[in-house]
PDB file of C-alpha atoms in Angstrom:
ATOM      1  CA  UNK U  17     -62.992 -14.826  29.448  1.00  0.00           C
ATOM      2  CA  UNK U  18     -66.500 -13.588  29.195  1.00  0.00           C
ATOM      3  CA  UNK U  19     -68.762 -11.490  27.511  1.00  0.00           C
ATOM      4  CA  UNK U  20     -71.147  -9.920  29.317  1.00  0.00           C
ATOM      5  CA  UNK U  21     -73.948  -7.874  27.629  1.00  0.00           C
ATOM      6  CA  UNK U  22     -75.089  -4.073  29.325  1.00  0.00           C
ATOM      7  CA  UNK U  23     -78.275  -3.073  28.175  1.00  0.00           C
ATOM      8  CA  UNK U  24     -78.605   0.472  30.492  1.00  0.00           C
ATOM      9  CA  UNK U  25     -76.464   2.874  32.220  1.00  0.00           C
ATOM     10  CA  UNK U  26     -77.699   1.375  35.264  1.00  0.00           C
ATOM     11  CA  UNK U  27     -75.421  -1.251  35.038  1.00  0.00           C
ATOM     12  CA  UNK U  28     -72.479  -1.363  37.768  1.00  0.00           C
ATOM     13  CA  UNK U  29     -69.471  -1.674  34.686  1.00  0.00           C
ATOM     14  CA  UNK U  30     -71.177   0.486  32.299  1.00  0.00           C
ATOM     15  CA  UNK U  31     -69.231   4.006  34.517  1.00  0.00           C
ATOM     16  CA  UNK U  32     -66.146   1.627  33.837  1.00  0.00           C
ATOM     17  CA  UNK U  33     -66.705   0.691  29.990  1.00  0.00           C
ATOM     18  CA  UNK U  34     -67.510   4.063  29.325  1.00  0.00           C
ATOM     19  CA  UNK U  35     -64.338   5.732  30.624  1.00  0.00           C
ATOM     20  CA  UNK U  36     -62.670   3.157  28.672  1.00  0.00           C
ATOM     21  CA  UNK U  37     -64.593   3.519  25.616  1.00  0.00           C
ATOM     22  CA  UNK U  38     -63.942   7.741  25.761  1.00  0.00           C
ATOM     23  CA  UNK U  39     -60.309   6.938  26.333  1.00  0.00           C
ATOM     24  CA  UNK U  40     -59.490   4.464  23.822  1.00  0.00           C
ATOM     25  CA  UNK U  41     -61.341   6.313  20.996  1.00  0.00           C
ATOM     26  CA  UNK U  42     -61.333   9.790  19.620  1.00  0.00           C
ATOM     27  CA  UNK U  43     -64.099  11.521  19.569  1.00  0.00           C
ATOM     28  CA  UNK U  44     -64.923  11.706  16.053  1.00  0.00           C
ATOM     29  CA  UNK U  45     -64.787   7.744  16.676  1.00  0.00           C
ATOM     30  CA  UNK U  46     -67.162   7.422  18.887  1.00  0.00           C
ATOM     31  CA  UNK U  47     -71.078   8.149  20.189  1.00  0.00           C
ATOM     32  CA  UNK U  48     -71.514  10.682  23.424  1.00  0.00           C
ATOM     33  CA  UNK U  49     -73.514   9.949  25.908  1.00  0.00           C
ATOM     34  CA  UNK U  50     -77.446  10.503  24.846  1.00  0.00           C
ATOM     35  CA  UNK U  51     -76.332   8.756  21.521  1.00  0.00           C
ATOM     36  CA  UNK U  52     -74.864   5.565  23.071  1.00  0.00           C
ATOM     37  CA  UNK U  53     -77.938   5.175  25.789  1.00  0.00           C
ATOM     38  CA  UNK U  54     -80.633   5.638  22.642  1.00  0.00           C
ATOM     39  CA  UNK U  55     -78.962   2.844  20.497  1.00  0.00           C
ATOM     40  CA  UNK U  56     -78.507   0.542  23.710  1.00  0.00           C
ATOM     41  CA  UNK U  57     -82.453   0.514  23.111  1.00  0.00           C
ATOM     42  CA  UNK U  58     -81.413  -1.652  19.523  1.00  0.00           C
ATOM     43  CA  UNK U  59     -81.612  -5.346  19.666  1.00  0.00           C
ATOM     44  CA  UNK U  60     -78.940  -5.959  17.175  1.00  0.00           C
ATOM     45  CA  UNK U  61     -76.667  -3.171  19.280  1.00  0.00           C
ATOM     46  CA  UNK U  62     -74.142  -5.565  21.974  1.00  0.00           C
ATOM     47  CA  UNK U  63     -72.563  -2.597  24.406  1.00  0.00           C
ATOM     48  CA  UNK U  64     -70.169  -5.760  26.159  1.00  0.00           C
ATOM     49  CA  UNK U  65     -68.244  -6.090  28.767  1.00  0.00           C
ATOM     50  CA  UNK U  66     -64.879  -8.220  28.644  1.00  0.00           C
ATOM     51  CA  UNK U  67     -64.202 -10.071  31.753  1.00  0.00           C
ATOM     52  CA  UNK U  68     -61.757 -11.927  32.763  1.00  0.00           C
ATOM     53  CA  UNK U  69     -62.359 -13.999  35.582  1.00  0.00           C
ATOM     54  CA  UNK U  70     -64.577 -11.556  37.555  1.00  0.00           C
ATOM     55  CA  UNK U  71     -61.872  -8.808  36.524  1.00  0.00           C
ATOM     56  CA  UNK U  72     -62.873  -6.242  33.966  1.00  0.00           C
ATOM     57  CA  UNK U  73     -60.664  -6.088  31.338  1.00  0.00           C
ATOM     58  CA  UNK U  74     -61.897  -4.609  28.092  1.00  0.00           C
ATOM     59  CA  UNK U  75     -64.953  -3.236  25.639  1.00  0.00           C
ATOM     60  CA  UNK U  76     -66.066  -4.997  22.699  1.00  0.00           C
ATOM     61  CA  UNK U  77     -69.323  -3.080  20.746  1.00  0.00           C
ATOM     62  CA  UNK U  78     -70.948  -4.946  17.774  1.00  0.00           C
ATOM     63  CA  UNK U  79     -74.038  -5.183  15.991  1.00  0.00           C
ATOM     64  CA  UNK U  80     -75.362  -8.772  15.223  1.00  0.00           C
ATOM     65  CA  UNK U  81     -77.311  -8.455  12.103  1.00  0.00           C
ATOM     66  CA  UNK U  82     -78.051 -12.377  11.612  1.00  0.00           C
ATOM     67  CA  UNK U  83     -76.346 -13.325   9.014  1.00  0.00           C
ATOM     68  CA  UNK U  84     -73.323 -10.511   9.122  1.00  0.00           C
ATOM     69  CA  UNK U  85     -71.338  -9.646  12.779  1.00  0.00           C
ATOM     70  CA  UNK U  86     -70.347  -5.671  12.536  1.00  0.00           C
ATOM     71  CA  UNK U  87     -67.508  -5.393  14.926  1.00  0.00           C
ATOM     72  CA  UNK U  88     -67.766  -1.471  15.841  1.00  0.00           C
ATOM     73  CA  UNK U  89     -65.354  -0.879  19.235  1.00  0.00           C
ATOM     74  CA  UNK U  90     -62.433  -2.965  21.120  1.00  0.00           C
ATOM     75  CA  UNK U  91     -60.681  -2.077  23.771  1.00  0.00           C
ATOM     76  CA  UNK U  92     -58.298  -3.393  26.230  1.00  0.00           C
ATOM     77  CA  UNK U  93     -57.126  -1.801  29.387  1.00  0.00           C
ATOM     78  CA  UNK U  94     -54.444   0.163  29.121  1.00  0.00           C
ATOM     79  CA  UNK U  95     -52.366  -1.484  31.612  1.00  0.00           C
ATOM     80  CA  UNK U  96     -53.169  -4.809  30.361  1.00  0.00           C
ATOM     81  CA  UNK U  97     -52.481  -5.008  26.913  1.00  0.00           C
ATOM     82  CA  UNK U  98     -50.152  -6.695  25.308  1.00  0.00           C
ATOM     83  CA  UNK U  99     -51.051  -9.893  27.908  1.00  0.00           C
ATOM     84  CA  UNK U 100     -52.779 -11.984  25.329  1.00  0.00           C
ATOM     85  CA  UNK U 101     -56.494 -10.753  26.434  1.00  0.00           C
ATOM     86  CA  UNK U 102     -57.267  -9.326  22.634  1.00  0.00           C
ATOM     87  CA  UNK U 103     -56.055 -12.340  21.016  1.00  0.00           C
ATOM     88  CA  UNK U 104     -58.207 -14.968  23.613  1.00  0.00           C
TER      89      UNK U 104
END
C-alpha cells in the first residue's frame, strides 16, 4: 500500500479520487470543487491517493499540523471494502 500525495487537478487520479470523494461523502461533508483546488494550495493540506500495488483503491485527506495529524476524509472503493485495505 501507498500513499501518494496530489497537489493539482492536473493529476491523472485526482478525476478518480474526486468521484470517490463526492460519492462516499454527503455534501454537507465535504468541499466542492473551487474549495478543494484553493486548499490543495495549503502545505499542511494531504489530498492522497491510496494505492495498492499500482491499483487505486481509496482517499485518505488530512492535515499535518506538526505536532497533531487531523484525519479529515477516508474512503475505500466501494467494491473493495470489507478486503482488509482500511485496516492495512
Amino acid at each position: 500500500m501507498n500513499l501518494i500525495r496530489l497537489l493539482s487537478q492536473k493529476d491523472p487520479l485526482f478525476p478518480q479520487a474526486f468521484r470517490l470523494y463526492e460519492a462516499a461523502f454527503p455534501a454537507l461533508e465535504r468541499r466542492d470543487l473551487p474549495q478543494l483546488l484553493q486548499i490543495l494550495e495549503n502545505p499542511d493540506y494531504h489530498f492522497d491517493v491510496i494505492l495498492d500495488k499500482d491499483t487505486f483503491v481509496g482517499i485518505l485527506f488530512y492535515w499535518d499540523l506538526g505536532n497533531l495529524i487531523f484525519l479529515e476524509h477516508f474512503a475505500i472503493l466501494p467494491q473493495l471494502r470489507n478486503q482488509g485495505f482500511g485496516a492495512q
